[in-house]
PDB file of C-alpha atoms and ligand atoms in Angstrom:
ATOM      1  CA  MET S  19     -37.726   4.408 -41.576  1.00  0.00           C
ATOM      2  CA  ILE S  20     -38.003   6.039 -38.186  1.00  0.00           C
ATOM      3  CA  LYS S  21     -40.252   9.073 -37.557  1.00  0.00           C
ATOM      4  CA  ILE S  22     -38.327  12.216 -36.594  1.00  0.00           C
ATOM      5  CA  ALA S  23     -39.248  14.538 -33.733  1.00  0.00           C
ATOM      6  CA  PRO S  24     -36.964  17.605 -33.584  1.00  0.00           C
ATOM      7  CA  SER S  25     -36.783  18.993 -30.041  1.00  0.00           C
ATOM      8  CA  ILE S  26     -37.178  22.763 -29.895  1.00  0.00           C
ATOM      9  CA  LEU S  27     -35.113  22.798 -26.698  1.00  0.00           C
ATOM     10  CA  SER S  28     -32.114  23.267 -29.008  1.00  0.00           C
ATOM     11  CA  ALA S  29     -33.838  25.673 -31.427  1.00  0.00           C
ATOM     12  CA  ASP S  30     -33.216  29.423 -31.602  1.00  0.00           C
ATOM     13  CA  TYR S  31     -36.050  30.838 -29.460  1.00  0.00           C
ATOM     14  CA  VAL S  32     -35.748  34.298 -30.987  1.00  0.00           C
ATOM     15  CA  ASN S  33     -36.283  32.727 -34.406  1.00  0.00           C
ATOM     16  CA  LEU S  34     -38.501  29.868 -33.306  1.00  0.00           C
ATOM     17  CA  GLN S  35     -40.999  30.146 -36.149  1.00  0.00           C
ATOM     18  CA  ARG S  36     -38.177  30.079 -38.712  1.00  0.00           C
ATOM     19  CA  ASP S  37     -36.661  26.962 -37.094  1.00  0.00           C
ATOM     20  CA  ILE S  38     -40.024  25.191 -36.864  1.00  0.00           C
ATOM     21  CA  GLU S  39     -40.815  25.936 -40.518  1.00  0.00           C
ATOM     22  CA  LYS S  40     -37.396  24.627 -41.506  1.00  0.00           C
ATOM     23  CA  VAL S  41     -37.919  21.207 -39.918  1.00  0.00           C
ATOM     24  CA  ASP S  42     -41.580  21.100 -40.947  1.00  0.00           C
ATOM     25  CA  GLN S  43     -40.698  21.595 -44.612  1.00  0.00           C
ATOM     26  CA  GLY S  44     -37.600  19.415 -44.176  1.00  0.00           C
ATOM     27  CA  GLY S  45     -39.508  16.189 -43.525  1.00  0.00           C
ATOM     28  CA  ALA S  46     -39.912  16.043 -39.739  1.00  0.00           C
ATOM     29  CA  ASP S  47     -42.929  14.140 -38.438  1.00  0.00           C
ATOM     30  CA  TYR S  48     -43.402  15.497 -34.916  1.00  0.00           C
ATOM     31  CA  LEU S  49     -42.301  18.596 -33.035  1.00  0.00           C
ATOM     32  CA  HIS S  50     -41.004  17.646 -29.576  1.00  0.00           C
ATOM     33  CA  ILE S  51     -41.713  20.200 -26.827  1.00  0.00           C
ATOM     34  CA  ASP S  52     -39.911  19.698 -23.494  1.00  0.00           C
ATOM     35  CA  ILE S  53     -41.732  20.996 -20.425  1.00  0.00           C
ATOM     36  CA  MET S  54     -39.423  21.338 -17.405  1.00  0.00           C
ATOM     37  CA  ASP S  55     -40.644  22.377 -13.966  1.00  0.00           C
ATOM     38  CA  GLY S  56     -37.407  23.104 -12.079  1.00  0.00           C
ATOM     39  CA  SER S  57     -38.273  20.274  -9.690  1.00  0.00           C
ATOM     40  CA  PHE S  58     -38.514  16.939 -11.515  1.00  0.00           C
ATOM     41  CA  VAL S  59     -35.546  18.260 -13.489  1.00  0.00           C
ATOM     42  CA  PRO S  60     -33.418  21.281 -12.535  1.00  0.00           C
ATOM     43  CA  ALA S  61     -34.234  23.511 -15.499  1.00  0.00           C
ATOM     44  CA  LEU S  62     -37.305  25.602 -16.259  1.00  0.00           C
ATOM     45  CA  SER S  63     -38.514  25.744 -19.851  1.00  0.00           C
ATOM     46  CA  TYR S  64     -41.987  26.641 -21.055  1.00  0.00           C
ATOM     47  CA  GLY S  65     -45.706  26.095 -20.417  1.00  0.00           C
ATOM     48  CA  PRO S  66     -48.993  25.634 -22.292  1.00  0.00           C
ATOM     49  CA  GLY S  67     -48.810  29.176 -23.709  1.00  0.00           C
ATOM     50  CA  TRP S  68     -45.954  28.070 -25.950  1.00  0.00           C
ATOM     51  CA  VAL S  69     -47.916  25.095 -27.251  1.00  0.00           C
ATOM     52  CA  LYS S  70     -50.861  27.383 -27.976  1.00  0.00           C
ATOM     53  CA  ALA S  71     -48.611  29.810 -29.859  1.00  0.00           C
ATOM     54  CA  ILE S  72     -46.913  27.070 -31.899  1.00  0.00           C
ATOM     55  CA  LYS S  73     -50.111  25.204 -32.841  1.00  0.00           C
ATOM     56  CA  PRO S  74     -51.304  27.522 -35.644  1.00  0.00           C
ATOM     57  CA  ILE S  75     -47.912  27.848 -37.357  1.00  0.00           C
ATOM     58  CA  THR S  76     -47.263  24.146 -38.049  1.00  0.00           C
ATOM     59  CA  GLY S  77     -48.995  20.970 -39.146  1.00  0.00           C
ATOM     60  CA  LEU S  78     -46.479  18.795 -37.274  1.00  0.00           C
ATOM     61  CA  VAL S  79     -47.737  16.506 -34.513  1.00  0.00           C
ATOM     62  CA  LEU S  80     -47.100  18.376 -31.253  1.00  0.00           C
ATOM     63  CA  ASP S  81     -45.356  15.906 -28.965  1.00  0.00           C
ATOM     64  CA  VAL S  82     -45.314  17.330 -25.434  1.00  0.00           C
ATOM     65  CA  HIS S  83     -42.846  15.737 -22.994  1.00  0.00           C
ATOM     66  CA  MET S  84     -43.756  16.746 -19.442  1.00  0.00           C
ATOM     67  CA  MET S  85     -40.820  16.600 -17.055  1.00  0.00           C
ATOM     68  CA  VAL S  86     -43.109  17.791 -14.286  1.00  0.00           C
ATOM     69  CA  ILE S  87     -43.951  16.523 -10.793  1.00  0.00           C
ATOM     70  CA  ASN S  88     -47.643  15.584 -10.485  1.00  0.00           C
ATOM     71  CA  PRO S  89     -48.316  16.266 -14.164  1.00  0.00           C
ATOM     72  CA  GLU S  90     -52.059  15.682 -13.701  1.00  0.00           C
ATOM     73  CA  ARG S  91     -52.202  19.305 -12.496  1.00  0.00           C
ATOM     74  CA  TYR S  92     -51.494  20.523 -16.036  1.00  0.00           C
ATOM     75  CA  VAL S  93     -52.476  17.852 -18.583  1.00  0.00           C
ATOM     76  CA  GLU S  94     -55.821  19.474 -19.345  1.00  0.00           C
ATOM     77  CA  ASP S  95     -54.136  22.833 -19.990  1.00  0.00           C
ATOM     78  CA  PHE S  96     -51.746  21.232 -22.478  1.00  0.00           C
ATOM     79  CA  ALA S  97     -54.580  19.334 -24.186  1.00  0.00           C
ATOM     80  CA  LYS S  98     -56.564  22.567 -24.525  1.00  0.00           C
ATOM     81  CA  ALA S  99     -53.483  24.354 -25.891  1.00  0.00           C
ATOM     82  CA  GLY S 100     -53.319  21.856 -28.771  1.00  0.00           C
ATOM     83  CA  ALA S 101     -50.914  19.099 -27.678  1.00  0.00           C
ATOM     84  CA  ASP S 102     -51.488  16.035 -29.877  1.00  0.00           C
ATOM     85  CA  ILE S 103     -49.449  13.720 -27.648  1.00  0.00           C
ATOM     86  CA  ILE S 104     -48.864  14.294 -23.925  1.00  0.00           C
ATOM     87  CA  GLY S 105     -46.138  12.304 -22.179  1.00  0.00           C
ATOM     88  CA  VAL S 106     -45.970  11.883 -18.406  1.00  0.00           C
ATOM     89  CA  HIS S 107     -43.153  10.256 -16.429  1.00  0.00           C
ATOM     90  CA  VAL S 108     -44.045   7.217 -14.334  1.00  0.00           C
ATOM     91  CA  GLU S 109     -41.521   8.510 -11.770  1.00  0.00           C
ATOM     92  CA  ALA S 110     -43.324  11.858 -11.432  1.00  0.00           C
ATOM     93  CA  THR S 111     -46.634  10.779  -9.926  1.00  0.00           C
ATOM     94  CA  PRO S 112     -48.087   8.102  -7.637  1.00  0.00           C
ATOM     95  CA  HIS S 113     -51.152   8.202  -9.957  1.00  0.00           C
ATOM     96  CA  ILE S 114     -49.832   7.345 -13.409  1.00  0.00           C
ATOM     97  CA  HIS S 115     -53.064   5.527 -14.314  1.00  0.00           C
ATOM     98  CA  ARG S 116     -55.157   8.573 -13.458  1.00  0.00           C
ATOM     99  CA  ALA S 117     -52.804  10.930 -15.311  1.00  0.00           C
ATOM    100  CA  LEU S 118     -53.072   8.810 -18.485  1.00  0.00           C
ATOM    101  CA  GLN S 119     -56.851   8.579 -18.086  1.00  0.00           C
ATOM    102  CA  MET S 120     -57.014  12.363 -17.874  1.00  0.00           C
ATOM    103  CA  ILE S 121     -54.994  12.757 -21.086  1.00  0.00           C
ATOM    104  CA  ASN S 122     -57.236  10.311 -22.941  1.00  0.00           C
ATOM    105  CA  ASN S 123     -60.376  11.992 -21.603  1.00  0.00           C
ATOM    106  CA  ALA S 124     -59.061  15.383 -22.688  1.00  0.00           C
ATOM    107  CA  GLY S 125     -58.755  14.109 -26.271  1.00  0.00           C
ATOM    108  CA  SER S 126     -54.949  13.984 -26.631  1.00  0.00           C
ATOM    109  CA  LYS S 127     -52.899  10.821 -27.138  1.00  0.00           C
ATOM    110  CA  ALA S 128     -51.428   9.467 -23.922  1.00  0.00           C
ATOM    111  CA  GLU S 129     -47.758   8.636 -23.574  1.00  0.00           C
ATOM    112  CA  VAL S 130     -45.921   7.125 -20.607  1.00  0.00           C
ATOM    113  CA  VAL S 131     -42.225   7.967 -20.135  1.00  0.00           C
ATOM    114  CA  ILE S 132     -39.498   5.999 -18.311  1.00  0.00           C
ATOM    115  CA  ASN S 133     -36.113   7.224 -17.125  1.00  0.00           C
ATOM    116  CA  PRO S 134     -32.938   5.198 -17.791  1.00  0.00           C
ATOM    117  CA  GLY S 135     -33.062   3.819 -14.229  1.00  0.00           C
ATOM    118  CA  THR S 136     -36.686   2.655 -14.423  1.00  0.00           C
ATOM    119  CA  PRO S 137     -37.507  -0.907 -15.501  1.00  0.00           C
ATOM    120  CA  VAL S 138     -40.172  -1.704 -18.120  1.00  0.00           C
ATOM    121  CA  GLU S 139     -42.031  -3.760 -15.480  1.00  0.00           C
ATOM    122  CA  GLN S 140     -43.131  -0.526 -13.856  1.00  0.00           C
ATOM    123  CA  ILE S 141     -45.273   0.526 -16.819  1.00  0.00           C
ATOM    124  CA  LYS S 142     -46.684  -2.883 -17.804  1.00  0.00           C
ATOM    125  CA  PRO S 143     -50.050  -2.225 -16.102  1.00  0.00           C
ATOM    126  CA  VAL S 144     -50.691   0.921 -18.179  1.00  0.00           C
ATOM    127  CA  LEU S 145     -49.394  -0.075 -21.611  1.00  0.00           C
ATOM    128  CA  HIS S 146     -52.927  -0.747 -22.881  1.00  0.00           C
ATOM    129  CA  MET S 147     -53.799   2.929 -22.198  1.00  0.00           C
ATOM    130  CA  VAL S 148     -51.110   4.601 -24.314  1.00  0.00           C
ATOM    131  CA  LYS S 149     -50.410   5.410 -27.944  1.00  0.00           C
ATOM    132  CA  GLN S 150     -46.700   5.991 -27.297  1.00  0.00           C
ATOM    133  CA  VAL S 151     -44.015   4.917 -24.823  1.00  0.00           C
ATOM    134  CA  LEU S 152     -40.971   7.174 -24.425  1.00  0.00           C
ATOM    135  CA  VAL S 153     -37.811   5.376 -23.386  1.00  0.00           C
ATOM    136  CA  MET S 154     -35.387   8.056 -22.166  1.00  0.00           C
ATOM    137  CA  THR S 155     -31.945   7.322 -23.589  1.00  0.00           C
ATOM    138  CA  VAL S 156     -30.325   9.934 -21.299  1.00  0.00           C
ATOM    139  CA  ASN S 157     -31.281  11.187 -17.857  1.00  0.00           C
ATOM    140  CA  PRO S 158     -33.808  13.942 -18.558  1.00  0.00           C
ATOM    141  CA  GLY S 159     -33.151  17.620 -18.035  1.00  0.00           C
ATOM    142  CA  PHE S 160     -30.625  18.780 -20.606  1.00  0.00           C
ATOM    143  CA  GLY S 161     -29.908  18.621 -24.306  1.00  0.00           C
ATOM    144  CA  GLY S 162     -26.551  17.540 -25.697  1.00  0.00           C
ATOM    145  CA  GLN S 163     -25.915  14.499 -23.462  1.00  0.00           C
ATOM    146  CA  LYS S 164     -24.486  11.136 -24.497  1.00  0.00           C
ATOM    147  CA  PHE S 165     -26.792   8.261 -25.504  1.00  0.00           C
ATOM    148  CA  LEU S 166     -26.884   5.498 -22.855  1.00  0.00           C
ATOM    149  CA  PRO S 167     -26.564   2.153 -24.712  1.00  0.00           C
ATOM    150  CA  GLU S 168     -27.935   0.155 -21.754  1.00  0.00           C
ATOM    151  CA  THR S 169     -31.395   1.577 -22.480  1.00  0.00           C
ATOM    152  CA  VAL S 170     -31.653  -0.321 -25.783  1.00  0.00           C
ATOM    153  CA  SER S 171     -32.604  -3.632 -24.149  1.00  0.00           C
ATOM    154  CA  LYS S 172     -35.710  -1.890 -22.757  1.00  0.00           C
ATOM    155  CA  ILE S 173     -36.767  -0.976 -26.279  1.00  0.00           C
ATOM    156  CA  SER S 174     -36.513  -4.652 -27.309  1.00  0.00           C
ATOM    157  CA  GLN S 175     -38.432  -5.690 -24.214  1.00  0.00           C
ATOM    158  CA  LEU S 176     -41.235  -3.239 -24.986  1.00  0.00           C
ATOM    159  CA  ASN S 177     -41.339  -4.285 -28.614  1.00  0.00           C
ATOM    160  CA  GLN S 178     -41.742  -7.897 -27.532  1.00  0.00           C
ATOM    161  CA  ILE S 179     -44.598  -7.060 -25.151  1.00  0.00           C
ATOM    162  CA  LYS S 180     -46.236  -5.000 -27.881  1.00  0.00           C
ATOM    163  CA  LYS S 181     -46.243  -7.984 -30.260  1.00  0.00           C
ATOM    164  CA  GLN S 182     -47.196 -10.583 -27.654  1.00  0.00           C
ATOM    165  CA  GLN S 183     -50.136  -8.558 -26.357  1.00  0.00           C
ATOM    166  CA  ASN S 184     -51.085  -7.151 -29.737  1.00  0.00           C
ATOM    167  CA  LEU S 185     -50.815  -3.586 -28.451  1.00  0.00           C
ATOM    168  CA  ASP S 186     -50.635  -0.497 -30.596  1.00  0.00           C
ATOM    169  CA  PHE S 187     -48.107   2.060 -29.391  1.00  0.00           C
ATOM    170  CA  ASP S 188     -45.129   3.863 -30.871  1.00  0.00           C
ATOM    171  CA  ILE S 189     -41.792   3.503 -29.107  1.00  0.00           C
ATOM    172  CA  GLU S 190     -39.958   6.816 -28.922  1.00  0.00           C
ATOM    173  CA  ILE S 191     -36.350   7.477 -27.888  1.00  0.00           C
ATOM    174  CA  ASP S 192     -35.079  10.784 -26.502  1.00  0.00           C
ATOM    175  CA  GLY S 193     -31.541  11.904 -25.695  1.00  0.00           C
ATOM    176  CA  GLY S 194     -28.202  11.651 -27.467  1.00  0.00           C
ATOM    177  CA  VAL S 195     -29.778  10.632 -30.754  1.00  0.00           C
ATOM    178  CA  ASN S 196     -27.618  10.958 -33.882  1.00  0.00           C
ATOM    179  CA  ASP S 197     -27.155   8.996 -37.119  1.00  0.00           C
ATOM    180  CA  LYS S 198     -25.082   6.359 -35.256  1.00  0.00           C
ATOM    181  CA  THR S 199     -27.059   5.841 -32.033  1.00  0.00           C
ATOM    182  CA  VAL S 200     -30.398   5.785 -33.851  1.00  0.00           C
ATOM    183  CA  VAL S 201     -29.470   2.582 -35.706  1.00  0.00           C
ATOM    184  CA  GLU S 202     -29.310   0.275 -32.689  1.00  0.00           C
ATOM    185  CA  ALA S 203     -32.498   1.722 -31.233  1.00  0.00           C
ATOM    186  CA  TYR S 204     -34.335   1.370 -34.545  1.00  0.00           C
ATOM    187  CA  LYS S 205     -33.263  -2.269 -34.862  1.00  0.00           C
ATOM    188  CA  ALA S 206     -34.577  -2.903 -31.339  1.00  0.00           C
ATOM    189  CA  GLY S 207     -38.001  -1.511 -32.279  1.00  0.00           C
ATOM    190  CA  ALA S 208     -37.968   2.262 -31.812  1.00  0.00           C
ATOM    191  CA  THR S 209     -40.411   3.959 -34.202  1.00  0.00           C
ATOM    192  CA  VAL S 210     -39.910   7.649 -33.294  1.00  0.00           C
ATOM    193  CA  ALA S 211     -36.617   9.468 -32.598  1.00  0.00           C
ATOM    194  CA  VAL S 212     -36.371  12.799 -30.776  1.00  0.00           C
ATOM    195  CA  ALA S 213     -33.282  14.818 -31.661  1.00  0.00           C
ATOM    196  CA  GLY S 214     -32.410  18.266 -30.344  1.00  0.00           C
ATOM    197  CA  SER S 215     -28.757  19.281 -30.612  1.00  0.00           C
ATOM    198  CA  TYR S 216     -28.044  16.888 -33.487  1.00  0.00           C
ATOM    199  CA  ILE S 217     -30.622  18.699 -35.640  1.00  0.00           C
ATOM    200  CA  PHE S 218     -30.607  22.301 -34.455  1.00  0.00           C
ATOM    201  CA  ASP S 219     -26.885  22.746 -33.730  1.00  0.00           C
ATOM    202  CA  ALA S 220     -26.161  21.900 -37.369  1.00  0.00           C
ATOM    203  CA  ASP S 221     -25.749  24.519 -40.094  1.00  0.00           C
ATOM    204  CA  ASP S 222     -28.290  22.583 -42.107  1.00  0.00           C
ATOM    205  CA  PRO S 223     -30.923  20.956 -39.876  1.00  0.00           C
ATOM    206  CA  VAL S 224     -32.646  19.346 -42.860  1.00  0.00           C
ATOM    207  CA  SER S 225     -29.517  17.383 -43.767  1.00  0.00           C
ATOM    208  CA  ARG S 226     -29.578  15.934 -40.239  1.00  0.00           C
ATOM    209  CA  ILE S 227     -33.217  14.878 -40.572  1.00  0.00           C
ATOM    210  CA  ASN S 228     -32.276  13.163 -43.825  1.00  0.00           C
ATOM    211  CA  ALA S 229     -29.271  11.471 -42.199  1.00  0.00           C
ATOM    212  CA  LEU S 230     -31.501   9.997 -39.476  1.00  0.00           C
ATOM    213  CA  LYS S 231     -33.959   8.735 -42.092  1.00  0.00           C
ATOM    214  CA  GLN S 232     -31.147   7.345 -44.263  1.00  0.00           C
ATOM    215  CA  ALA S 233     -29.652   5.497 -41.272  1.00  0.00           C
ATOM    216  CA  THR S 234     -32.960   3.728 -40.600  1.00  0.00           C
ATOM    217  CA  LYS S 235     -34.015   2.873 -44.150  1.00  0.00           C
TER     218      LYS S 235
HETATM  219  C1  DX5 L 328     -33.827  16.056 -22.436  1.00  0.00           C
HETATM  220  C2  DX5 L 328     -34.988  16.325 -23.339  1.00  0.00           C
HETATM  221  C3  DX5 L 328     -34.703  16.100 -24.777  1.00  0.00           C
HETATM  222  C4  DX5 L 328     -33.609  16.963 -25.349  1.00  0.00           C
HETATM  223  C5  DX5 L 328     -32.783  16.057 -26.200  1.00  0.00           C
HETATM  224  O1  DX5 L 328     -34.262  16.016 -21.143  1.00  0.00           O
HETATM  225  O2  DX5 L 328     -36.079  15.481 -22.988  1.00  0.00           O
HETATM  226  O3  DX5 L 328     -35.875  16.143 -25.579  1.00  0.00           O
HETATM  227  O4  DX5 L 328     -34.063  18.061 -26.117  1.00  0.00           O
HETATM  228  O5  DX5 L 328     -31.642  16.706 -26.603  1.00  0.00           O
HETATM  229  P1  DX5 L 328     -30.490  15.993 -27.409  1.00  0.00           P
HETATM  230  O6  DX5 L 328     -31.089  15.418 -28.670  1.00  0.00           O
HETATM  231  O7  DX5 L 328     -29.531  17.106 -27.680  1.00  0.00           O
HETATM  232  O8  DX5 L 328     -29.911  14.916 -26.533  1.00  0.00           O
HETATM  233 ZN1   ZN L 329     -37.776  15.349 -24.405  1.00  0.00          ZN
END
């Protein structure tokens, strides 16, 4: 069964606590928080203040996805705010090793993220430093996009490396996840699925969490 990380990007911000409690009680494992800087991706979203505000109202693992240029400028702020996992894009900094080191030193779990156009080879040198790898299954920046099936072979590749080198990281997918697309990714080795619109655009978000779990039993 795959772990579920609802993305609050598609939640109702005016009723954020209500939506978070719904997925928390409904069997989610993580809460995915998308940080967008208006530069690495076009949109602006939220900063460490949101993580700090969310921390006391939920026991879910706070999974912070930084779509931010030179993320090392902010990783300590997110760690201090209560982020359990901090993900940084390999495309967003010439110093991915240092950024991951900073996350580990700050006491959060380090995650490296790759875009659909980035090969797994690019993150091989840092895989021993992370607890999670995020394979983007859409181009980052917006919710509600279509899952890109060509990303699945990268999940298999990572899963193979993980076994061969006896490494210990989760493989997360993000973008276009629903009860159909999750199946292929799960079979290839994905262990965590982010879902935004599929969960929060539904009348009953909990039924969608259950559908994702059912599909990966
Ligand atoms: C996209 C974000 C995702 C987004 C996914 O850049 O990283 O986390 O919320 O949305 P859906 O599940 O609707 O594709
Ligand atoms: Zn995300």
